[in-house]
CSV table of N, CA and C in Angstrom, one decimal:
chain,number,residue,atom,x,y,z
A,215,MET,N,-11.4,5.8,98.6
A,215,MET,CA,-10.4,6.0,97.5
A,215,MET,C,-9.0,5.9,98.1
A,216,PRO,N,-8.1,5.1,97.4
A,216,PRO,CA,-6.8,5.0,97.9
A,216,PRO,C,-6.0,6.3,97.9
A,217,GLU,N,-5.1,6.5,98.9
A,217,GLU,CA,-4.3,7.7,99.0
A,217,GLU,C,-3.4,7.8,97.7
A,218,ASN,N,-3.1,9.0,97.3
A,218,ASN,CA,-2.3,9.3,96.1
A,218,ASN,C,-3.0,8.9,94.8
A,219,SER,N,-4.3,8.8,94.8
A,219,SER,CA,-5.0,8.5,93.6
A,219,SER,C,-5.8,9.7,93.1
A,220,VAL,N,-6.1,9.8,91.8
A,220,VAL,CA,-6.8,10.9,91.2
A,220,VAL,C,-8.2,10.4,90.9
A,221,HIS,N,-9.2,11.1,91.3
A,221,HIS,CA,-10.6,10.7,91.1
A,221,HIS,C,-11.1,11.3,89.8
A,222,ASN,N,-12.2,10.7,89.3
A,222,ASN,CA,-12.8,11.2,88.0
A,222,ASN,C,-13.1,12.7,88.2
A,223,GLY,N,-12.8,13.5,87.2
A,223,GLY,CA,-13.1,14.9,87.2
A,223,GLY,C,-12.0,15.8,87.8
A,224,ALA,N,-10.9,15.2,88.1
A,224,ALA,CA,-9.8,16.0,88.7
A,224,ALA,C,-9.2,16.9,87.6
A,225,LEU,N,-8.9,18.1,88.0
A,225,LEU,CA,-8.3,19.1,87.1
A,225,LEU,C,-6.8,19.2,87.4
A,226,VAL,N,-6.0,18.9,86.4
A,226,VAL,CA,-4.5,18.9,86.6
A,226,VAL,C,-3.9,20.1,85.8
A,227,GLY,N,-3.0,20.8,86.4
A,227,GLY,CA,-2.3,21.9,85.7
A,227,GLY,C,-0.8,21.7,85.8
A,228,PHE,N,-0.2,21.9,84.6
A,228,PHE,CA,1.2,21.9,84.5
A,228,PHE,C,1.7,23.2,84.0
A,229,CYS,N,2.6,23.9,84.8
A,229,CYS,CA,3.1,25.2,84.4
A,229,CYS,C,4.2,25.6,85.3
A,230,ASN,N,4.9,26.6,85.0
A,230,ASN,CA,5.9,27.2,85.9
A,230,ASN,C,5.3,28.1,86.9
A,231,PRO,N,5.5,27.7,88.2
A,231,PRO,CA,4.9,28.6,89.2
A,231,PRO,C,5.7,29.9,89.3
A,232,LEU,N,5.0,30.9,89.7
A,232,LEU,CA,5.6,32.2,89.9
A,232,LEU,C,5.3,32.7,91.3
A,233,LEU,N,5.9,33.8,91.7
A,233,LEU,CA,5.7,34.3,93.0
A,233,LEU,C,5.0,35.7,92.8
A,234,ASP,N,3.8,35.9,93.3
A,234,ASP,CA,3.1,37.2,93.2
A,234,ASP,C,3.5,38.0,94.5
A,235,VAL,N,3.8,39.2,94.3
A,235,VAL,CA,4.1,40.1,95.4
A,235,VAL,C,3.0,41.2,95.4
A,236,VAL,N,2.2,41.3,96.5
A,236,VAL,CA,1.1,42.2,96.5
A,236,VAL,C,1.3,43.2,97.7
A,237,ALA,N,1.2,44.5,97.4
A,237,ALA,CA,1.4,45.5,98.4
A,237,ALA,C,0.6,46.8,98.0
A,238,ARG,N,0.2,47.5,99.0
A,238,ARG,CA,-0.4,48.9,98.8
A,238,ARG,C,0.7,49.9,98.8
A,239,VAL,N,0.8,50.6,97.7
A,239,VAL,CA,1.8,51.6,97.6
A,239,VAL,C,1.2,52.9,97.1
A,240,ASP,N,1.9,54.0,97.2
A,240,ASP,CA,1.4,55.3,96.7
A,240,ASP,C,1.9,55.6,95.3
A,241,ALA,N,1.4,56.6,94.7
A,241,ALA,CA,1.7,57.0,93.3
A,241,ALA,C,3.2,57.3,93.2
A,242,GLY,N,3.8,57.9,94.2
A,242,GLY,CA,5.2,58.2,94.2
A,242,GLY,C,6.1,56.9,94.1
A,243,PHE,N,5.7,55.9,94.8
A,243,PHE,CA,6.5,54.6,94.7
A,243,PHE,C,6.4,54.1,93.2
A,244,LEU,N,5.2,54.1,92.7
A,244,LEU,CA,5.0,53.6,91.3
A,244,LEU,C,5.9,54.5,90.3
A,245,GLN,N,5.8,55.8,90.4
A,245,GLN,CA,6.6,56.6,89.5
A,245,GLN,C,8.1,56.4,89.7
A,246,LYS,N,8.6,56.3,90.9
A,246,LYS,CA,10.0,56.1,91.2
A,246,LYS,C,10.5,54.8,90.5
A,247,HIS,N,9.7,53.8,90.4
A,247,HIS,CA,10.1,52.5,89.8
A,247,HIS,C,9.6,52.3,88.4
A,248,GLY,N,8.9,53.3,87.8
A,248,GLY,CA,8.4,53.1,86.5
A,248,GLY,C,7.3,52.1,86.3
A,249,LEU,N,6.4,52.0,87.3
A,249,LEU,CA,5.3,51.1,87.3
A,249,LEU,C,4.0,51.8,87.1
A,250,LYS,N,3.0,51.0,86.6
A,250,LYS,CA,1.7,51.5,86.4
A,250,LYS,C,0.7,50.8,87.4
A,251,THR,N,-0.4,51.5,87.7
A,251,THR,CA,-1.4,50.9,88.5
A,251,THR,C,-2.1,49.8,87.8
A,252,HIS,N,-2.6,48.8,88.6
A,252,HIS,CA,-3.3,47.7,88.1
A,252,HIS,C,-2.6,46.9,87.0
A,253,ASP,N,-1.3,46.8,87.1
A,253,ASP,CA,-0.5,46.2,86.1
A,253,ASP,C,0.2,44.9,86.7
A,254,ALA,N,0.6,44.0,85.9
A,254,ALA,CA,1.4,42.9,86.3
A,254,ALA,C,2.6,42.7,85.3
A,255,THR,N,3.8,42.6,85.9
A,255,THR,CA,5.0,42.5,85.1
A,255,THR,C,5.8,41.3,85.7
A,256,LEU,N,6.7,40.8,84.8
A,256,LEU,CA,7.7,39.8,85.3
A,256,LEU,C,8.9,40.6,85.8
A,257,ALA,N,9.4,40.3,87.0
A,257,ALA,CA,10.5,41.0,87.6
A,257,ALA,C,11.8,40.7,86.8
A,258,THR,N,12.7,41.7,86.8
A,258,THR,CA,14.0,41.6,86.2
A,258,THR,C,15.0,41.8,87.3
A,259,VAL,N,16.2,41.5,87.0
A,259,VAL,CA,17.3,41.6,88.0
A,259,VAL,C,17.5,43.1,88.4
A,260,ASP,N,17.2,44.0,87.4
A,260,ASP,CA,17.4,45.5,87.6
A,260,ASP,C,16.4,45.9,88.7
A,261,GLN,N,15.3,45.2,89.0
A,261,GLN,CA,14.3,45.6,89.9
A,261,GLN,C,14.6,45.1,91.4
A,262,THR,N,15.7,44.5,91.6
A,262,THR,CA,16.1,44.0,92.9
A,262,THR,C,15.9,45.1,94.0
A,263,PRO,N,16.4,46.3,93.8
A,263,PRO,CA,16.3,47.3,94.8
A,263,PRO,C,14.8,47.6,95.1
A,264,LEU,N,13.9,47.5,94.1
A,264,LEU,CA,12.5,47.8,94.3
A,264,LEU,C,11.9,46.8,95.3
A,265,PHE,N,12.3,45.5,95.2
A,265,PHE,CA,11.8,44.5,96.1
A,265,PHE,C,12.3,44.7,97.5
A,266,LYS,N,13.6,45.0,97.6
A,266,LYS,CA,14.2,45.3,98.9
A,266,LYS,C,13.4,46.5,99.6
A,267,GLU,N,13.2,47.5,98.9
A,267,GLU,CA,12.5,48.7,99.4
A,267,GLU,C,11.0,48.3,99.8
A,268,LEU,N,10.4,47.6,98.9
A,268,LEU,CA,9.0,47.2,99.1
A,268,LEU,C,8.9,46.4,100.4
A,269,VAL,N,9.8,45.4,100.7
A,269,VAL,CA,9.7,44.6,101.9
A,269,VAL,C,10.0,45.4,103.1
A,270,LYS,N,10.9,46.4,103.0
A,270,LYS,CA,11.4,47.2,104.1
A,270,LYS,C,10.3,48.2,104.5
A,271,THR,N,9.6,48.8,103.5
A,271,THR,CA,8.8,50.0,103.8
A,271,THR,C,7.3,49.7,103.7
A,272,HIS,N,6.9,48.6,103.2
A,272,HIS,CA,5.4,48.3,103.0
A,272,HIS,C,5.1,46.9,103.5
A,273,GLU,N,3.9,46.6,103.7
A,273,GLU,CA,3.4,45.3,104.1
A,273,GLU,C,3.2,44.4,102.9
A,274,ALA,N,4.3,43.9,102.3
A,274,ALA,CA,4.2,43.1,101.1
A,274,ALA,C,3.8,41.7,101.5
A,275,LYS,N,2.9,41.1,100.6
A,275,LYS,CA,2.4,39.7,100.8
A,275,LYS,C,3.0,39.0,99.6
A,276,PHE,N,3.6,37.8,99.9
A,276,PHE,CA,4.1,36.9,98.9
A,276,PHE,C,3.2,35.7,98.7
A,277,LEU,N,2.6,35.6,97.5
A,277,LEU,CA,1.6,34.6,97.3
A,277,LEU,C,2.1,33.7,96.1
A,278,PRO,N,1.8,32.4,96.2
A,278,PRO,CA,2.1,31.6,95.0
A,278,PRO,C,1.2,32.0,93.9
A,279,GLY,N,1.8,32.1,92.7
A,279,GLY,CA,1.1,32.6,91.5
A,279,GLY,C,1.4,32.0,90.2
A,280,GLY,N,1.2,32.7,89.2
A,280,GLY,CA,1.3,32.1,87.8
A,280,GLY,C,0.0,31.8,87.3
A,281,SER,N,-0.2,31.8,86.0
A,281,SER,CA,-1.6,31.6,85.5
A,281,SER,C,-2.2,30.3,85.8
A,282,GLY,N,-1.3,29.2,85.6
A,282,GLY,CA,-1.8,27.9,85.9
A,282,GLY,C,-2.2,27.7,87.4
A,283,GLN,N,-1.3,28.1,88.3
A,283,GLN,CA,-1.6,28.0,89.7
A,283,GLN,C,-2.8,28.8,90.1
A,284,ASN,N,-2.9,30.1,89.6
A,284,ASN,CA,-4.0,30.9,90.0
A,284,ASN,C,-5.3,30.3,89.5
A,285,THR,N,-5.3,29.8,88.3
A,285,THR,CA,-6.5,29.2,87.7
A,285,THR,C,-7.0,28.0,88.6
A,286,LEU,N,-6.0,27.1,89.0
A,286,LEU,CA,-6.4,26.0,89.8
A,286,LEU,C,-6.8,26.4,91.2
A,287,ARG,N,-6.3,27.5,91.7
A,287,ARG,CA,-6.7,28.0,93.0
A,287,ARG,C,-8.2,28.4,93.0
A,288,GLY,N,-8.5,29.1,91.9
A,288,GLY,CA,-9.9,29.6,91.7
A,288,GLY,C,-10.8,28.4,91.5
A,289,ALA,N,-10.4,27.4,90.7
A,289,ALA,CA,-11.2,26.3,90.4
A,289,ALA,C,-11.5,25.5,91.6
A,290,GLN,N,-10.5,25.4,92.5
A,290,GLN,CA,-10.6,24.6,93.7
A,290,GLN,C,-11.7,25.2,94.7
A,291,LEU,N,-11.8,26.5,94.6
A,291,LEU,CA,-12.9,27.1,95.4
A,291,LEU,C,-14.3,26.8,94.9
A,292,LEU,N,-14.4,26.4,93.6
A,292,LEU,CA,-15.7,26.1,93.1
A,292,LEU,C,-16.0,24.6,93.0
A,293,LEU,N,-15.0,23.8,93.0
A,293,LEU,CA,-15.1,22.3,92.9
A,293,LEU,C,-15.1,21.6,94.2
A,294,PRO,N,-15.5,20.3,94.3
A,294,PRO,CA,-15.4,19.6,95.5
A,294,PRO,C,-13.9,19.5,96.0
A,295,ALA,N,-13.8,19.2,97.3
A,295,ALA,CA,-12.4,19.1,97.9
A,295,ALA,C,-11.5,18.2,97.1
A,296,ASP,N,-10.2,18.6,97.1
A,296,ASP,CA,-9.2,17.7,96.4
A,296,ASP,C,-9.5,17.5,94.9
A,297,SER,N,-10.0,18.5,94.2
A,297,SER,CA,-10.3,18.3,92.8
A,297,SER,C,-9.2,18.8,91.9
A,298,THR,N,-8.2,19.5,92.4
A,298,THR,CA,-7.2,20.1,91.6
A,298,THR,C,-5.8,19.6,92.0
A,299,VAL,N,-4.9,19.5,91.0
A,299,VAL,CA,-3.5,19.1,91.3
A,299,VAL,C,-2.7,20.0,90.4
A,300,PHE,N,-1.6,20.6,91.0
A,300,PHE,CA,-0.7,21.5,90.3
A,300,PHE,C,0.7,20.8,90.3
A,301,ILE,N,1.3,20.8,89.1
A,301,ILE,CA,2.6,20.2,88.9
A,301,ILE,C,3.4,21.2,88.2
A,302,GLY,N,4.6,21.6,88.8
A,302,GLY,CA,5.4,22.6,88.2
A,302,GLY,C,6.8,22.7,88.8
A,303,ALA,N,7.7,23.3,88.1
A,303,ALA,CA,9.0,23.5,88.6
A,303,ALA,C,9.6,24.8,88.1
A,304,VAL,N,10.5,25.4,88.9
A,304,VAL,CA,11.1,26.6,88.5
A,304,VAL,C,12.4,26.3,87.8
């Protein structure tokens, strides 16, 4: 198959990519910042101090995210190699 071609059955996703931040924190951190366990929220400018504290005091992981990108990542685990393509811009 030629380079830069899409084969039959390719799954293409178009969406705005997001950045997921994942970290283990205690209940006090959640309360301090008005957050809930097992929740996902879009960050606001007002939460800038939260992220600075998170990076400084916890092992935060920054992962590519967003519903489209997460869906394609999961699909790629189940499908043959090079079956998914993501197109997006911030």
